[in-house]
Coordinates of C-alpha atoms in Angstrom, one line a residue:
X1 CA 70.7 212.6 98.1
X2 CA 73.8 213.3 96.2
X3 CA 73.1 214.4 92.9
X4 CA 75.7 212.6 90.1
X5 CA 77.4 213.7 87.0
X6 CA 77.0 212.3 83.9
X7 CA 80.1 210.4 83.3
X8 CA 78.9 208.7 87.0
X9 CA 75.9 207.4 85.2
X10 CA 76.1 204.1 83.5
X11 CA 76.2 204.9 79.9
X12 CA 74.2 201.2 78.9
X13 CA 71.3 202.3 81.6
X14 CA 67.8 200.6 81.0
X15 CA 64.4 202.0 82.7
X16 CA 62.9 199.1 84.6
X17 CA 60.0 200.8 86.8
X18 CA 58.8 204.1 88.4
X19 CA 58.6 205.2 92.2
X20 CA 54.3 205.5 92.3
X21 CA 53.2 207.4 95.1
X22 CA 54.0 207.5 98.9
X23 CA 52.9 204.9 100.6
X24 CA 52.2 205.5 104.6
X25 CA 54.3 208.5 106.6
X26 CA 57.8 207.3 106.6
X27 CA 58.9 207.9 103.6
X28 CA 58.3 204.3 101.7
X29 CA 56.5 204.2 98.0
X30 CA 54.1 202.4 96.1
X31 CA 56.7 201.4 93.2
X32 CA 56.1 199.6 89.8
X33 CA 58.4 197.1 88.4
X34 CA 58.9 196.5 84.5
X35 CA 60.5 193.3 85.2
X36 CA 59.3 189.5 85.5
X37 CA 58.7 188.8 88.5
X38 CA 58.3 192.2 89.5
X39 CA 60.4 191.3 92.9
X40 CA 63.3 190.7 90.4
X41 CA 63.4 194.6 90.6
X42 CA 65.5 193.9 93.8
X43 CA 67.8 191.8 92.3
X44 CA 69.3 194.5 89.9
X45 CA 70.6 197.4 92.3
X46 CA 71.5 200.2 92.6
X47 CA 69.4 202.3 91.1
X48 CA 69.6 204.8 89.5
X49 CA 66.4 207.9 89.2
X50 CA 66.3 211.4 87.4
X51 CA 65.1 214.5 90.0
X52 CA 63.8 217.8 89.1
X53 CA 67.5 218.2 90.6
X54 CA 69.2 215.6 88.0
X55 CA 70.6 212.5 88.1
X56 CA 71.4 210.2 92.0
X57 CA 71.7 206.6 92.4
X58 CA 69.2 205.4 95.2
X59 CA 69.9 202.4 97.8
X60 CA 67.2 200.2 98.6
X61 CA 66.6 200.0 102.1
X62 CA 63.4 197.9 102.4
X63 CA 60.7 196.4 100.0
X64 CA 57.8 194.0 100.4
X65 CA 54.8 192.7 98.7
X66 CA 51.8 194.9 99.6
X67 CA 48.4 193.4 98.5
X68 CA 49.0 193.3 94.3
X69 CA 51.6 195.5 94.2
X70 CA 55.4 196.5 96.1
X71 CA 56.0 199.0 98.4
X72 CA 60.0 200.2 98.7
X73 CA 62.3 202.5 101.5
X74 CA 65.0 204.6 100.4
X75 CA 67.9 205.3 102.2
X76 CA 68.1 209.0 102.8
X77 CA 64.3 209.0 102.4
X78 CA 62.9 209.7 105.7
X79 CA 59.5 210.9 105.0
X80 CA 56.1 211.4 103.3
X81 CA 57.3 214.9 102.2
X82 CA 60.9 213.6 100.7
X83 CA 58.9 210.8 99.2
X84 CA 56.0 213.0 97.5
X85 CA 59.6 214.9 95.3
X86 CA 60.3 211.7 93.6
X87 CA 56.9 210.9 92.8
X88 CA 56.6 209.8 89.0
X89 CA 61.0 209.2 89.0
X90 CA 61.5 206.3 86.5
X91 CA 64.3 203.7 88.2
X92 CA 67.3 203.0 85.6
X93 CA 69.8 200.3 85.9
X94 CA 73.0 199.0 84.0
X95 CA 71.8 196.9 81.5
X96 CA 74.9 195.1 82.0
X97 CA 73.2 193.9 85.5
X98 CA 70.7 192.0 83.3
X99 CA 71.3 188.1 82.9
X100 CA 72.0 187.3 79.0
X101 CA 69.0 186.3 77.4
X102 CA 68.0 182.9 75.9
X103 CA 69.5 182.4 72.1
X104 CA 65.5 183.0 71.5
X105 CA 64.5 185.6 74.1
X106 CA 64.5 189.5 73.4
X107 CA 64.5 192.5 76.0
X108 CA 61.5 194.7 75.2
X109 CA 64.3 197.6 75.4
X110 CA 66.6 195.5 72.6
X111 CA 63.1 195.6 70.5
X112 CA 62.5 199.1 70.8
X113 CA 62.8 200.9 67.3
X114 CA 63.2 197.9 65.3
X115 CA 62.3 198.6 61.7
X116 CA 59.0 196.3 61.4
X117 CA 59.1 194.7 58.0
X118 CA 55.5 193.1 57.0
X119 CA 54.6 191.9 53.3
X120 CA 51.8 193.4 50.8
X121 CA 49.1 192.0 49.2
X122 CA 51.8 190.7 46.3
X123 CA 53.8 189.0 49.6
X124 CA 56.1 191.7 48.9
X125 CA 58.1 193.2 51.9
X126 CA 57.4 196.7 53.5
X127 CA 57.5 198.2 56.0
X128 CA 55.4 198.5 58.3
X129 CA 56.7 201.2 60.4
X130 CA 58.9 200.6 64.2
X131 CA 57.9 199.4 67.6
X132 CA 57.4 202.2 69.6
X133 CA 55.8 200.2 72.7
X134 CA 55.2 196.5 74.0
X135 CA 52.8 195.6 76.2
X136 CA 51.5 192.5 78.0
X137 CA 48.3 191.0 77.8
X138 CA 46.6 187.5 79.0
X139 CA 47.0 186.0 75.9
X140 CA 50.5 187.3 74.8
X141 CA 52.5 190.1 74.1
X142 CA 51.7 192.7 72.4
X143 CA 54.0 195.6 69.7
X144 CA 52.6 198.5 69.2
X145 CA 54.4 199.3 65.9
X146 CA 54.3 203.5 64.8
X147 CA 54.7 204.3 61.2
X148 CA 57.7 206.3 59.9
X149 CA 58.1 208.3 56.8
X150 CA 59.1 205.3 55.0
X151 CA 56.4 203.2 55.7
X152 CA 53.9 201.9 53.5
X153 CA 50.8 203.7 55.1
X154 CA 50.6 206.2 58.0
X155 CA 48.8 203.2 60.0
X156 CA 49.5 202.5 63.7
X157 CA 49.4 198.7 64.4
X158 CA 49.0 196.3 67.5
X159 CA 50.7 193.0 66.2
X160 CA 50.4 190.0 68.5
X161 CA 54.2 188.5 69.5
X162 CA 53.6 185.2 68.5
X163 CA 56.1 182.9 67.0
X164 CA 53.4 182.1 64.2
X165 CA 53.7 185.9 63.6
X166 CA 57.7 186.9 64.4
X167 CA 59.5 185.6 61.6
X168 CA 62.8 186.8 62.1
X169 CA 64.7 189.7 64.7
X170 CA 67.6 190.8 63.1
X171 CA 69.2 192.8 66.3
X172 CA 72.7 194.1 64.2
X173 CA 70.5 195.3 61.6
X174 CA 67.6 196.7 63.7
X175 CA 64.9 194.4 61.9
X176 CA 62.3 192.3 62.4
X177 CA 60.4 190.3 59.5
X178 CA 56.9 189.7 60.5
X179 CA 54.1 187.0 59.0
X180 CA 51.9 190.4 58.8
X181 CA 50.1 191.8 56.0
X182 CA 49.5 195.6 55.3
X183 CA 45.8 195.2 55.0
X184 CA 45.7 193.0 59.0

């Protein structure tokens, strides 16, 4: 694999899974995909993963469905051994690849380190801290929101995305207004 510079890298690059663990003796691995479907994985390539060596862009030579999950082949990937080194190597992408969202759709990424503003028990707004995380659950998603030194406590919230809940996402300013209370 041919390692790549910097300035080769695509500057808007967004993580959207993470090679697993070898799957079989020829090189293929169990791989885990960030997007919705998770064969949409396919649709954004190349790829591009971080070695103990640096930086290469990867070239999907087969995938399939395997039981609940995917299984991929590299090119230049012939075996177990090559595969075991990129264990754990998150796969990047231009986020330019990405289809625009809806008017009213986010990208977790876009979400990431928005400053979460809540109210008090006065319905005044604070904040509340930023969204470190997001996560999926059966019901719907979920923030994990961290607090900062400006927040209003030094609590760690799970706040439901719900539209009864999201108020407002202010992208340009890095904001969103929540239907949240401090003491939730």
């Amino acid at each position: 694999m041919k390692i790549i510079t910097e300035g080769e890298l695509p500057q808007d690059r967004i993580q959207i899974g993470q090679l697993r663990s070898p799957y079989g003796l020829n090189g293929w691995f169990w791989v885990y995909s960030n997007t919705d479907p998770m064969t949409n994985l396919f649709d954004y390539l190349p790829w591009y993963i971080q070695t103990k060596n640096g930086w290469t862009q990867v070239s999907v030579k087969r995938w399939k469905p395997q039981g609940k999950g995917l299984v991929v082949a590299l090119k230049d990937v012939a075996d177990r051994t090559a595969a075991e080194q990129l264990v754990g190597s998150e796969i990047w992408i231009s986020k330019s690849q990405l289809p625009q969202a809806a008017s009213d759709e986010y990208y977790w990424n876009d979400l990431k380190g928005l400053t979460v503003i809540g109210h008090d028990s006065n319905e005044e707004n604070v904040i509340l801290g930023k969204i470190h995380e997001l996560f999926e659950t059966g019901a719907n998603d979920v923030m994990v929101v961290r607090p900062t030194a400006d927040s209003v406590d030094d609590e760690e919230r799970m706040i439901p995305w719900h539209r009864d809940v999201v108020q407002k996402v202010d992208l340009e300013q890095g904001e969103i207004y929540l239907a949240w209370g401090v003491d939730y």
